[in-house]
Short mmCIF file of C-alpha atoms in Angstrom, two decimals:
data_model
loop_
_atom_site.label_atom_id
_atom_site.label_comp_id
_atom_site.label_asym_id
_atom_site.label_seq_id
_atom_site.Cartn_x
_atom_site.Cartn_y
_atom_site.Cartn_z
CA MET P 12 18.31 1.44 21.77
CA ARG P 13 16.39 -1.71 22.63
CA LYS P 14 14.76 -3.81 19.91
CA TRP P 15 12.03 -6.44 20.03
CA THR P 16 10.95 -8.78 17.19
CA HIS P 17 8.16 -11.35 16.70
CA GLN P 18 10.18 -13.91 18.69
CA ASP P 19 9.97 -11.74 21.80
CA TYR P 20 6.19 -11.26 21.89
CA GLN P 21 3.62 -13.29 23.81
CA THR P 22 0.06 -13.76 22.57
CA MET P 23 -2.83 -14.63 24.89
CA PRO P 24 -6.60 -15.04 24.31
CA TRP P 25 -9.13 -12.68 25.81
CA LYS P 26 -11.18 -14.07 28.69
CA ASN P 27 -14.39 -13.56 26.70
CA GLY P 28 -13.01 -15.31 23.60
CA GLY P 29 -13.65 -12.28 21.41
CA GLY P 30 -10.04 -11.97 20.31
CA SER P 31 -6.41 -12.18 21.40
CA THR P 32 -3.76 -9.77 22.64
CA THR P 33 -0.04 -9.70 21.88
CA GLU P 34 2.10 -7.73 24.33
CA LEU P 35 4.90 -5.99 22.42
CA ALA P 36 6.55 -4.22 25.37
CA ILE P 37 5.78 -3.20 28.93
CA PHE P 38 7.52 -0.72 31.24
CA PRO P 39 9.05 -1.49 33.66
CA SER P 40 10.00 -4.79 32.04
CA ASP P 41 8.84 -6.79 35.09
CA ALA P 42 5.49 -5.01 35.37
CA THR P 43 2.06 -6.63 35.13
CA LEU P 44 -1.34 -5.36 33.98
CA ASP P 45 -1.88 -4.14 37.53
CA ASN P 46 1.19 -1.94 37.92
CA PHE P 47 2.64 -1.03 34.48
CA VAL P 48 3.71 2.53 33.67
CA TRP P 49 3.10 1.93 29.97
CA ARG P 50 2.18 -1.01 27.80
CA LEU P 51 2.15 -1.40 24.01
CA SER P 52 0.22 -4.26 22.46
CA THR P 53 -1.65 -5.44 19.40
CA ALA P 54 -5.05 -7.09 19.53
CA THR P 55 -6.99 -9.25 17.10
CA VAL P 56 -10.69 -8.43 17.37
CA ASN P 57 -13.06 -11.13 16.09
CA THR P 58 -16.42 -10.05 17.49
CA ASP P 59 -18.26 -6.96 18.70
CA GLY P 60 -18.00 -6.24 22.40
CA PRO P 61 -17.04 -3.86 25.22
CA PHE P 62 -13.54 -2.61 25.95
CA SER P 63 -11.96 -3.56 29.26
CA HIS P 64 -12.04 -0.97 32.05
CA PHE P 65 -8.63 0.49 32.96
CA ALA P 66 -8.77 3.02 35.80
CA GLN P 67 -6.27 5.92 35.67
CA ILE P 68 -5.04 4.81 32.24
CA ASP P 69 -4.93 6.84 29.02
CA ARG P 70 -5.15 4.83 25.81
CA THR P 71 -4.53 5.35 22.09
CA LEU P 72 -5.84 2.96 19.47
CA ALA P 73 -4.87 2.57 15.80
CA ILE P 74 -6.11 0.09 13.19
CA LEU P 75 -3.35 -1.96 11.54
CA SER P 76 -5.44 -4.28 9.34
CA GLY P 77 -9.09 -5.02 8.59
CA ALA P 78 -11.93 -2.70 7.70
CA GLY P 79 -11.93 -1.07 11.12
CA LEU P 80 -14.05 -0.48 14.20
CA ILE P 81 -16.91 1.76 15.22
CA LEU P 82 -16.43 2.84 18.83
CA HIS P 83 -19.68 3.58 20.64
CA THR P 84 -19.17 5.71 23.75
CA ASP P 85 -21.61 6.54 26.52
CA ASP P 86 -20.14 8.53 29.39
CA GLY P 87 -23.36 8.46 31.38
CA GLN P 88 -23.93 12.18 31.06
CA GLN P 89 -26.82 13.98 29.40
CA ALA P 90 -25.05 14.32 26.06
CA PRO P 91 -26.02 11.61 23.55
CA ALA P 92 -23.68 8.68 23.09
CA ALA P 93 -20.92 9.34 20.56
CA SER P 94 -19.68 7.01 17.82
CA ILE P 95 -16.28 7.15 16.14
CA GLU P 96 -15.30 5.23 13.02
CA LEU P 97 -11.69 4.11 13.19
CA THR P 98 -10.00 2.71 10.07
CA GLN P 99 -6.44 2.15 8.83
CA THR P 100 -6.32 5.71 7.47
CA SER P 101 -7.68 7.33 10.65
CA THR P 102 -5.59 9.35 13.07
CA PRO P 103 -4.85 7.18 16.15
CA HIS P 104 -7.70 7.67 18.61
CA ARG P 105 -6.96 8.69 22.20
CA PHE P 106 -9.39 8.06 25.08
CA SER P 107 -9.61 7.40 28.82
CA GLY P 108 -9.43 3.83 30.05
CA GLU P 109 -12.40 4.42 32.34
CA LEU P 110 -14.68 5.38 29.45
CA PRO P 111 -17.35 2.77 28.67
CA ILE P 112 -16.79 1.85 25.01
CA ASN P 113 -18.42 -0.83 22.92
CA ALA P 114 -16.56 -1.79 19.74
CA GLU P 115 -18.41 -2.84 16.60
CA LEU P 116 -16.58 -4.44 13.68
CA ILE P 117 -17.21 -2.64 10.38
CA ALA P 118 -16.69 -5.90 8.49
CA ASP P 119 -14.09 -8.60 9.08
CA THR P 120 -11.51 -9.26 11.80
CA VAL P 121 -9.39 -6.29 12.85
CA LEU P 122 -5.82 -6.00 14.13
CA ASP P 123 -5.23 -2.91 16.24
CA LEU P 124 -2.32 -1.23 18.03
CA ASN P 125 -2.95 -0.13 21.60
CA MET P 126 -0.78 2.14 23.77
CA MET P 127 -1.63 2.55 27.46
CA THR P 128 0.03 4.88 29.97
CA ARG P 129 -0.62 5.44 33.67
CA ARG P 130 -2.00 8.97 33.88
CA ASP P 131 -0.31 10.04 37.13
CA VAL P 132 3.14 8.94 35.91
CA CYS P 133 3.45 9.76 32.22
CA SER P 134 1.67 10.81 29.05
CA HIS P 135 2.02 9.66 25.44
CA TYR P 136 1.38 10.76 21.88
CA MET P 137 1.06 8.33 18.95
CA GLN P 138 1.31 9.19 15.27
CA ARG P 139 1.35 7.13 12.07
CA LEU P 140 4.12 7.87 9.57
CA SER P 141 4.26 6.59 5.99
CA ALA P 142 6.95 6.41 3.31
CA GLY P 143 9.70 9.03 3.22
CA GLU P 144 12.45 10.62 5.27
CA HIS P 145 11.55 11.47 8.86
CA PHE P 146 13.43 13.58 11.39
CA VAL P 147 12.04 13.59 14.93
CA ALA P 148 13.16 16.14 17.52
CA ALA P 149 11.29 15.16 20.68
CA GLY P 150 12.57 17.70 23.17
CA ASP P 151 10.06 16.85 25.89
CA ALA P 152 10.16 13.04 25.55
CA GLN P 153 12.13 10.71 27.77
CA GLN P 154 11.35 7.69 25.61
CA LEU P 155 10.40 7.07 21.98
CA LEU P 156 8.82 3.87 20.67
CA LEU P 157 9.05 3.10 16.96
CA TYR P 158 6.87 0.23 15.70
CA CYS P 159 7.02 -0.97 12.11
CA ALA P 160 3.55 -2.25 11.29
CA LYS P 161 4.10 -2.75 7.57
CA GLY P 162 7.06 -2.60 5.18
CA THR P 163 10.57 -1.64 6.24
CA ALA P 164 12.35 1.37 7.68
CA THR P 165 16.01 2.26 8.00
CA LEU P 166 17.36 4.16 11.00
CA SER P 167 19.97 6.89 10.61
CA SER P 168 22.43 4.42 12.18
CA GLY P 169 21.90 2.15 9.16
CA GLU P 170 19.97 -0.52 11.05
CA GLN P 171 16.88 -1.77 9.27
CA ILE P 172 13.60 -2.64 10.98
CA ILE P 173 10.96 -4.80 9.32
CA ALA P 174 7.24 -5.39 9.89
CA GLY P 175 6.66 -6.44 13.48
CA ASP P 176 9.85 -4.90 14.89
CA LEU P 177 9.68 -2.47 17.84
CA CYS P 178 12.49 -0.15 18.98
CA LEU P 179 12.78 1.84 22.19
CA PHE P 180 14.97 4.96 22.36
CA GLU P 181 15.65 6.65 25.70
CA GLU P 182 16.85 10.08 26.72
CA ARG P 183 20.51 9.91 27.75
CA HIS P 184 20.53 12.98 29.98
CA GLU P 185 17.71 14.78 31.78
CA HIS P 186 16.02 17.52 29.73
CA GLU P 187 18.05 16.49 26.66
CA GLY P 188 15.14 15.00 24.73
CA ILE P 189 15.56 12.54 21.88
CA ILE P 190 16.50 13.08 18.25
CA LEU P 191 15.71 10.32 15.79
CA GLY P 192 16.05 10.06 12.03
CA PHE P 193 14.81 7.26 9.80
CA SER P 194 13.44 6.57 6.34
CA ALA P 195 10.40 4.42 5.59
CA ASP P 196 10.13 2.54 2.32
CA GLU P 197 7.21 2.89 -0.06
CA GLY P 198 4.11 1.17 1.27
CA SER P 199 5.34 1.20 4.88
CA ASP P 200 3.39 2.15 7.98
CA VAL P 201 5.45 3.12 11.03
CA TYR P 202 4.04 4.25 14.37
CA LEU P 203 5.97 6.70 16.53
CA ILE P 204 5.02 7.05 20.21
CA ARG P 205 6.44 9.79 22.42
CA VAL P 206 6.49 9.10 26.18
CA HIS P 207 6.81 12.00 28.60
CA PHE P 208 7.33 11.30 32.30
CA LEU P 209 5.59 13.84 34.49
CA ASN P 210 8.31 13.86 37.14
CA MET P 211 11.15 13.36 34.63
CA GLY P 212 12.09 10.08 36.31
CA GLN P 213 11.71 6.77 34.50
CA SER P 214 11.54 4.50 37.49
#
């Protein structure tokens, strides 16, 4: 297991000044925005505006704090533009990085969680888990990311993770999958992200 905390993260402003991004983890560890396989980050959104274009990237977005966002999508086809309201209680929203999306703040500033994976290399699935005992049997995942957004959680090993901590678990042997158990305290929000490599290799 690898663990990151607040001290490991780097925050940078957006070019348009509409917010800031904090990179939690990137794979491989020496990758950049141009060649990453996956990247997990949080973003503070202060103003309405368009999402950046990411070719060949699949994304999932979840709201961690604030009233939320309304995502306006126009794919250029004959169908009318679609709008999706995304709040803290919403299921994480998955979409293509090429899709033209304009984000509108419902009210105040929003903090979101953003997972991106390169489509020709791997896929991902994000879910939000709340208080209670959780047992994860991810037979088709080569990596699992566990991010504690709020509260605390205790791994089956006894190690505790607090708000802002991120853990990476990796498959030890090919086709073995990953088994993970943990308990989340009352009032906690924990995000679990499964990563499946299309060619089973991780590098």
